[in-house]
PDB file of C-alpha atoms in Angstrom:
ATOM      1  CA  MET A  12     -22.670 237.470  85.373  1.00 40.00           C
ATOM      2  CA  ASN A  13     -21.429 236.026  88.756  1.00 49.00           C
ATOM      3  CA  SER A  14     -23.411 232.619  89.144  1.00 49.00           C
ATOM      4  CA  PHE A  15     -22.137 232.113  92.745  1.00 52.00           C
ATOM      5  CA  HIS A  16     -24.817 231.111  95.128  1.00 53.00           C
ATOM      6  CA  SER A  17     -24.276 232.724  98.647  1.00 53.00           C
ATOM      7  CA  SER A  18     -25.688 229.551 100.431  1.00 56.00           C
ATOM      8  CA  ASP A  19     -22.561 227.522  99.752  1.00 73.00           C
ATOM      9  CA  SER A  20     -20.271 230.208 101.208  1.00 89.00           C
ATOM     10  CA  SER A  21     -18.350 231.803 103.962  1.00 93.00           C
ATOM     11  CA  GLU A  22     -18.604 235.298 105.040  1.00 94.00           C
ATOM     12  CA  ALA A  23     -15.422 237.451 105.038  1.00 95.00           C
ATOM     13  CA  TYR A  24     -14.426 241.026 105.622  1.00 96.00           C
ATOM     14  CA  ILE A  25     -11.678 242.581 103.505  1.00 97.00           C
ATOM     15  CA  ALA A  26      -9.786 245.919 104.203  1.00 97.00           C
ATOM     16  CA  LEU A  27      -8.999 248.030 101.164  1.00 97.00           C
ATOM     17  CA  GLY A  28      -6.395 251.018 101.087  1.00 95.00           C
ATOM     18  CA  ALA A  29      -4.716 253.098  98.522  1.00 95.00           C
ATOM     19  CA  ASN A  30      -2.482 256.119  98.573  1.00 92.00           C
ATOM     20  CA  LEU A  31      -0.942 256.297  95.025  1.00 93.00           C
ATOM     21  CA  GLY A  32      -2.752 257.382  91.984  1.00 93.00           C
ATOM     22  CA  ASP A  33      -6.489 257.743  91.739  1.00 96.00           C
ATOM     23  CA  ARG A  34      -6.975 256.349  95.259  1.00 95.00           C
ATOM     24  CA  GLU A  35     -10.960 256.229  95.016  1.00 96.00           C
ATOM     25  CA  GLN A  36     -11.135 254.690  91.641  1.00 95.00           C
ATOM     26  CA  THR A  37      -8.558 251.978  92.454  1.00 96.00           C
ATOM     27  CA  LEU A  38     -10.517 250.935  95.449  1.00 96.00           C
ATOM     28  CA  TYR A  39     -13.699 250.602  93.405  1.00 96.00           C
ATOM     29  CA  ASP A  40     -11.721 248.932  90.673  1.00 95.00           C
ATOM     30  CA  ALA A  41     -10.520 246.336  93.330  1.00 96.00           C
ATOM     31  CA  ILE A  42     -14.203 245.805  94.649  1.00 96.00           C
ATOM     32  CA  GLN A  43     -15.413 245.250  90.942  1.00 95.00           C
ATOM     33  CA  LEU A  44     -12.622 242.682  90.341  1.00 95.00           C
ATOM     34  CA  LEU A  45     -13.405 240.892  93.551  1.00 96.00           C
ATOM     35  CA  ASN A  46     -17.096 240.794  92.719  1.00 94.00           C
ATOM     36  CA  ASN A  47     -16.269 239.685  89.134  1.00 94.00           C
ATOM     37  CA  HIS A  48     -14.762 236.444  90.531  1.00 95.00           C
ATOM     38  CA  PRO A  49     -17.098 233.540  90.022  1.00 95.00           C
ATOM     39  CA  GLN A  50     -16.935 232.559  93.795  1.00 96.00           C
ATOM     40  CA  ILE A  51     -17.004 235.950  95.342  1.00 96.00           C
ATOM     41  CA  GLU A  52     -20.073 238.184  95.853  1.00 94.00           C
ATOM     42  CA  VAL A  53     -19.394 241.769  97.283  1.00 94.00           C
ATOM     43  CA  GLN A  54     -22.461 242.310  99.796  1.00 92.00           C
ATOM     44  CA  ARG A  55     -21.694 245.468 101.626  1.00 92.00           C
ATOM     45  CA  CYS A  56     -19.160 248.188 101.452  1.00 94.00           C
ATOM     46  CA  SER A  57     -18.287 250.959 104.140  1.00 95.00           C
ATOM     47  CA  GLY A  58     -17.813 254.540 103.619  1.00 95.00           C
ATOM     48  CA  MET A  59     -14.490 255.768 102.362  1.00 97.00           C
ATOM     49  CA  TYR A  60     -12.039 257.450 104.909  1.00 97.00           C
ATOM     50  CA  ASP A  61      -8.977 259.599 104.577  1.00 96.00           C
ATOM     51  CA  THR A  62      -6.414 258.316 106.822  1.00 92.00           C
ATOM     52  CA  ALA A  63      -2.757 259.156 107.879  1.00 88.00           C
ATOM     53  CA  PRO A  64      -0.273 256.441 107.151  1.00 86.00           C
ATOM     54  CA  VAL A  65       1.009 253.949 109.990  1.00 80.00           C
ATOM     55  CA  GLY A  66       4.320 252.433 110.357  1.00 77.00           C
ATOM     56  CA  TYR A  67       6.226 254.078 107.523  1.00 74.00           C
ATOM     57  CA  THR A  68       4.794 257.693 107.846  1.00 76.00           C
ATOM     58  CA  ASP A  69       6.717 259.552 105.027  1.00 81.00           C
ATOM     59  CA  GLN A  70       4.094 259.004 102.361  1.00 83.00           C
ATOM     60  CA  PRO A  71       0.770 260.248 101.219  1.00 90.00           C
ATOM     61  CA  ALA A  72      -2.436 259.765 102.998  1.00 91.00           C
ATOM     62  CA  PHE A  73      -4.646 256.680 102.319  1.00 92.00           C
ATOM     63  CA  TYR A  74      -8.176 256.114 101.402  1.00 97.00           C
ATOM     64  CA  ASN A  75      -9.414 253.157 103.324  1.00 96.00           C
ATOM     65  CA  MET A  76     -12.667 251.176 103.298  1.00 97.00           C
ATOM     66  CA  VAL A  77     -14.022 247.670 104.266  1.00 97.00           C
ATOM     67  CA  ILE A  78     -16.100 245.315 102.349  1.00 96.00           C
ATOM     68  CA  ARG A  79     -18.106 242.198 103.376  1.00 95.00           C
ATOM     69  CA  VAL A  80     -17.965 239.468 100.855  1.00 95.00           C
ATOM     70  CA  SER A  81     -19.662 235.957 100.463  1.00 94.00           C
ATOM     71  CA  THR A  82     -17.219 233.390  99.057  1.00 96.00           C
ATOM     72  CA  GLY A  83     -17.002 229.781  98.212  1.00 96.00           C
ATOM     73  CA  LEU A  84     -13.228 230.158  98.424  1.00 97.00           C
ATOM     74  CA  GLN A  85     -10.979 228.767 101.210  1.00 96.00           C
ATOM     75  CA  PRO A  86      -9.007 231.423 102.992  1.00 96.00           C
ATOM     76  CA  LEU A  87      -5.716 230.856 101.247  1.00 96.00           C
ATOM     77  CA  GLU A  88      -7.674 230.751  97.822  1.00 97.00           C
ATOM     78  CA  LEU A  89      -9.226 234.020  98.729  1.00 97.00           C
ATOM     79  CA  LEU A  90      -5.922 235.512  99.829  1.00 97.00           C
ATOM     80  CA  GLN A  91      -4.275 234.526  96.575  1.00 97.00           C
ATOM     81  CA  THR A  92      -7.168 236.087  94.597  1.00 97.00           C
ATOM     82  CA  MET A  93      -6.700 239.264  96.523  1.00 96.00           C
ATOM     83  CA  LEU A  94      -2.971 239.289  95.905  1.00 95.00           C
ATOM     84  CA  ASP A  95      -3.554 238.667  92.198  1.00 95.00           C
ATOM     85  CA  ILE A  96      -5.941 241.706  92.124  1.00 97.00           C
ATOM     86  CA  GLU A  97      -3.329 243.780  93.903  1.00 92.00           C
ATOM     87  CA  HIS A  98      -0.842 242.859  91.202  1.00 93.00           C
ATOM     88  CA  GLN A  99      -3.261 243.587  88.460  1.00 93.00           C
ATOM     89  CA  LEU A 100      -3.774 247.002  89.907  1.00 93.00           C
ATOM     90  CA  GLY A 101      -0.248 247.891  89.939  1.00 84.00           C
ATOM     91  CA  ARG A 102       0.846 246.932  93.459  1.00 75.00           C
ATOM     92  CA  VAL A 103       4.644 246.849  93.972  1.00 76.00           C
ATOM     93  CA  ARG A 104       6.012 245.736  97.347  1.00 71.00           C
ATOM     94  CA  ASP A 105       9.252 247.756  97.889  1.00 71.00           C
ATOM     95  CA  ILE A 106       8.962 249.047 101.495  1.00 66.00           C
ATOM     96  CA  ARG A 107       7.046 247.435 104.334  1.00 66.00           C
ATOM     97  CA  TRP A 108       3.942 249.452 104.948  1.00 63.00           C
ATOM     98  CA  GLY A 109       5.154 251.836 102.235  1.00 63.00           C
ATOM     99  CA  PRO A 110       3.207 253.611  99.485  1.00 79.00           C
ATOM    100  CA  ARG A 111       0.928 251.465  97.304  1.00 83.00           C
ATOM    101  CA  THR A 112      -1.658 251.673  94.527  1.00 88.00           C
ATOM    102  CA  VAL A 113      -3.856 249.105  96.590  1.00 93.00           C
ATOM    103  CA  ASP A 114      -3.805 246.945  99.510  1.00 93.00           C
ATOM    104  CA  LEU A 115      -6.206 244.252 100.207  1.00 95.00           C
ATOM    105  CA  ASP A 116      -6.192 242.652 103.777  1.00 94.00           C
ATOM    106  CA  LEU A 117      -8.244 239.672 104.756  1.00 97.00           C
ATOM    107  CA  LEU A 118      -9.375 240.500 108.185  1.00 96.00           C
ATOM    108  CA  TRP A 119     -11.817 237.925 109.317  1.00 95.00           C
ATOM    109  CA  MET A 120     -13.595 234.979 107.639  1.00 95.00           C
ATOM    110  CA  ASP A 121     -16.356 233.133 109.453  1.00 90.00           C
ATOM    111  CA  ASP A 122     -14.955 232.145 112.789  1.00 82.00           C
ATOM    112  CA  ILE A 123     -11.852 230.675 111.326  1.00 91.00           C
ATOM    113  CA  GLN A 124      -8.680 230.910 113.412  1.00 93.00           C
ATOM    114  CA  MET A 125      -5.434 230.452 111.351  1.00 93.00           C
ATOM    115  CA  ASP A 126      -1.888 231.101 111.894  1.00 95.00           C
ATOM    116  CA  THR A 127       0.355 230.174 108.935  1.00 94.00           C
ATOM    117  CA  GLU A 128       3.389 231.943 107.380  1.00 93.00           C
ATOM    118  CA  ARG A 129       0.950 233.319 104.613  1.00 94.00           C
ATOM    119  CA  LEU A 130      -1.979 234.279 106.552  1.00 95.00           C
ATOM    120  CA  GLN A 131      -3.219 234.992 110.099  1.00 94.00           C
ATOM    121  CA  LEU A 132      -6.964 234.989 110.723  1.00 94.00           C
ATOM    122  CA  PRO A 133      -8.342 237.012 112.220  1.00 90.00           C
ATOM    123  CA  HIS A 134      -5.949 239.726 111.114  1.00 92.00           C
ATOM    124  CA  PRO A 135      -3.517 240.227 113.955  1.00 91.00           C
ATOM    125  CA  ARG A 136      -3.342 244.044 113.908  1.00 91.00           C
ATOM    126  CA  MET A 137      -6.811 245.032 112.914  1.00 90.00           C
ATOM    127  CA  HIS A 138      -7.890 245.847 116.685  1.00 90.00           C
ATOM    128  CA  GLU A 139      -5.136 248.442 116.755  1.00 91.00           C
ATOM    129  CA  ARG A 140      -6.007 250.394 113.594  1.00 92.00           C
ATOM    130  CA  ALA A 141      -8.625 252.966 113.363  1.00 93.00           C
ATOM    131  CA  PHE A 142      -8.533 252.837 109.567  1.00 94.00           C
ATOM    132  CA  VAL A 143      -9.824 249.323 109.786  1.00 94.00           C
ATOM    133  CA  LEU A 144     -12.110 249.537 112.877  1.00 95.00           C
ATOM    134  CA  VAL A 145     -14.020 252.643 111.908  1.00 95.00           C
ATOM    135  CA  PRO A 146     -15.193 251.320 108.378  1.00 96.00           C
ATOM    136  CA  LEU A 147     -15.547 247.769 109.604  1.00 95.00           C
ATOM    137  CA  HIS A 148     -17.779 248.969 112.424  1.00 93.00           C
ATOM    138  CA  GLU A 149     -20.120 250.496 109.808  1.00 92.00           C
ATOM    139  CA  ILE A 150     -20.875 247.064 108.141  1.00 93.00           C
ATOM    140  CA  VAL A 151     -20.165 244.464 110.691  1.00 92.00           C
ATOM    141  CA  GLU A 152     -23.445 242.932 112.032  1.00 80.00           C
ATOM    142  CA  GLN A 153     -24.349 241.233 115.247  1.00 71.00           C
ATOM    143  CA  GLN A 154     -24.803 237.936 113.221  1.00 71.00           C
ATOM    144  CA  ALA A 155     -20.885 237.657 113.657  1.00 79.00           C
ATOM    145  CA  PRO A 156     -20.877 238.125 117.448  1.00 84.00           C
ATOM    146  CA  GLU A 157     -17.083 237.610 118.011  1.00 86.00           C
ATOM    147  CA  LEU A 158     -16.091 240.012 115.279  1.00 89.00           C
ATOM    148  CA  TYR A 159     -18.740 242.557 116.359  1.00 89.00           C
ATOM    149  CA  GLN A 160     -17.683 242.424 119.956  1.00 90.00           C
ATOM    150  CA  LEU A 161     -13.928 242.808 118.976  1.00 90.00           C
ATOM    151  CA  VAL A 162     -14.651 245.837 116.900  1.00 93.00           C
ATOM    152  CA  THR A 163     -16.882 247.499 119.334  1.00 91.00           C
ATOM    153  CA  ASP A 164     -14.454 246.940 122.204  1.00 93.00           C
ATOM    154  CA  SER A 165     -11.408 248.116 120.290  1.00 93.00           C
ATOM    155  CA  LEU A 166     -12.828 251.356 118.910  1.00 91.00           C
ATOM    156  CA  GLN A 167     -12.219 253.087 122.214  1.00 89.00           C
ATOM    157  CA  HIS A 168      -8.461 252.443 122.045  1.00 91.00           C
ATOM    158  CA  VAL A 169      -8.083 253.981 118.608  1.00 91.00           C
ATOM    159  CA  GLN A 170      -9.807 257.385 119.153  1.00 85.00           C
ATOM    160  CA  ASP A 171      -6.628 259.432 118.939  1.00 85.00           C
ATOM    161  CA  GLN A 172      -5.712 258.065 115.356  1.00 87.00           C
ATOM    162  CA  ASP A 173      -6.354 260.510 112.370  1.00 85.00           C
ATOM    163  CA  ILE A 174      -9.195 259.375 110.309  1.00 93.00           C
ATOM    164  CA  GLN A 175     -11.608 261.449 108.331  1.00 95.00           C
ATOM    165  CA  TYR A 176     -14.850 260.389 106.661  1.00 95.00           C
ATOM    166  CA  VAL A 177     -14.947 261.245 102.828  1.00 96.00           C
ATOM    167  CA  HIS A 178     -18.124 259.822 101.674  1.00 95.00           C
ATOM    168  CA  ALA A 179     -20.591 256.865 101.602  1.00 94.00           C
ATOM    169  CA  CYS A 180     -19.950 253.899  99.454  1.00 93.00           C
ATOM    170  CA  LYS A 181     -20.816 254.801  95.872  1.00 89.00           C
ATOM    171  CA  LEU A 182     -21.672 251.199  94.850  1.00 84.00           C
ATOM    172  CA  PRO A 183     -25.283 249.707  94.788  1.00 74.00           C
ATOM    173  CA  PHE A 184     -26.008 247.366  97.620  1.00 57.00           C
ATOM    174  CA  PRO A 185     -27.554 244.868  98.230  1.00 50.00           C
ATOM    175  CA  SER A 186     -28.162 244.200  94.590  1.00 41.00           C
ATOM    176  CA  LYS A 187     -25.355 242.644  92.458  1.00 41.00           C
ATOM    177  CA  LEU A 188     -22.666 245.069  91.277  1.00 44.00           C
ATOM    178  CA  LYS A 189     -22.869 246.067  87.662  1.00 38.00           C
TER     179      LYS A 189
END
């Protein structure tokens, strides 16, 4: 059982994507692995969306979603945990923006601004991508006013991107994942 107490924490939003294998199951496996971490508690998840690839387009369509977590980890620690989970779920980095079993991107964490070689916060391209903005809009709340405003303002600029709703999140919220 996860004994982490969210009062000692930061709020973070993570984008998830997959276009190889059982895309849906892989995304839910990633969410479960995040939630199993002693200092991460998944609080909300968006619906799942079928989306066209961006950048390198000669690949299968993606399933994408976004989750909100509460974490006691610092940004680089959270990033490393996410990279470890990608590796555990079979992620291989051959082609930039290429096919992948799973992709986890840290979008935003509290109001932290960070620009290092390993991590940029907020995510530098999230405002350009419907596959991030649409699911993020589902779960971002006005308690995060800067992020809420960014998402709301940016949605109008991605209307032409191909994104199709698949279904609501199948995980139980707000109770702890089992």
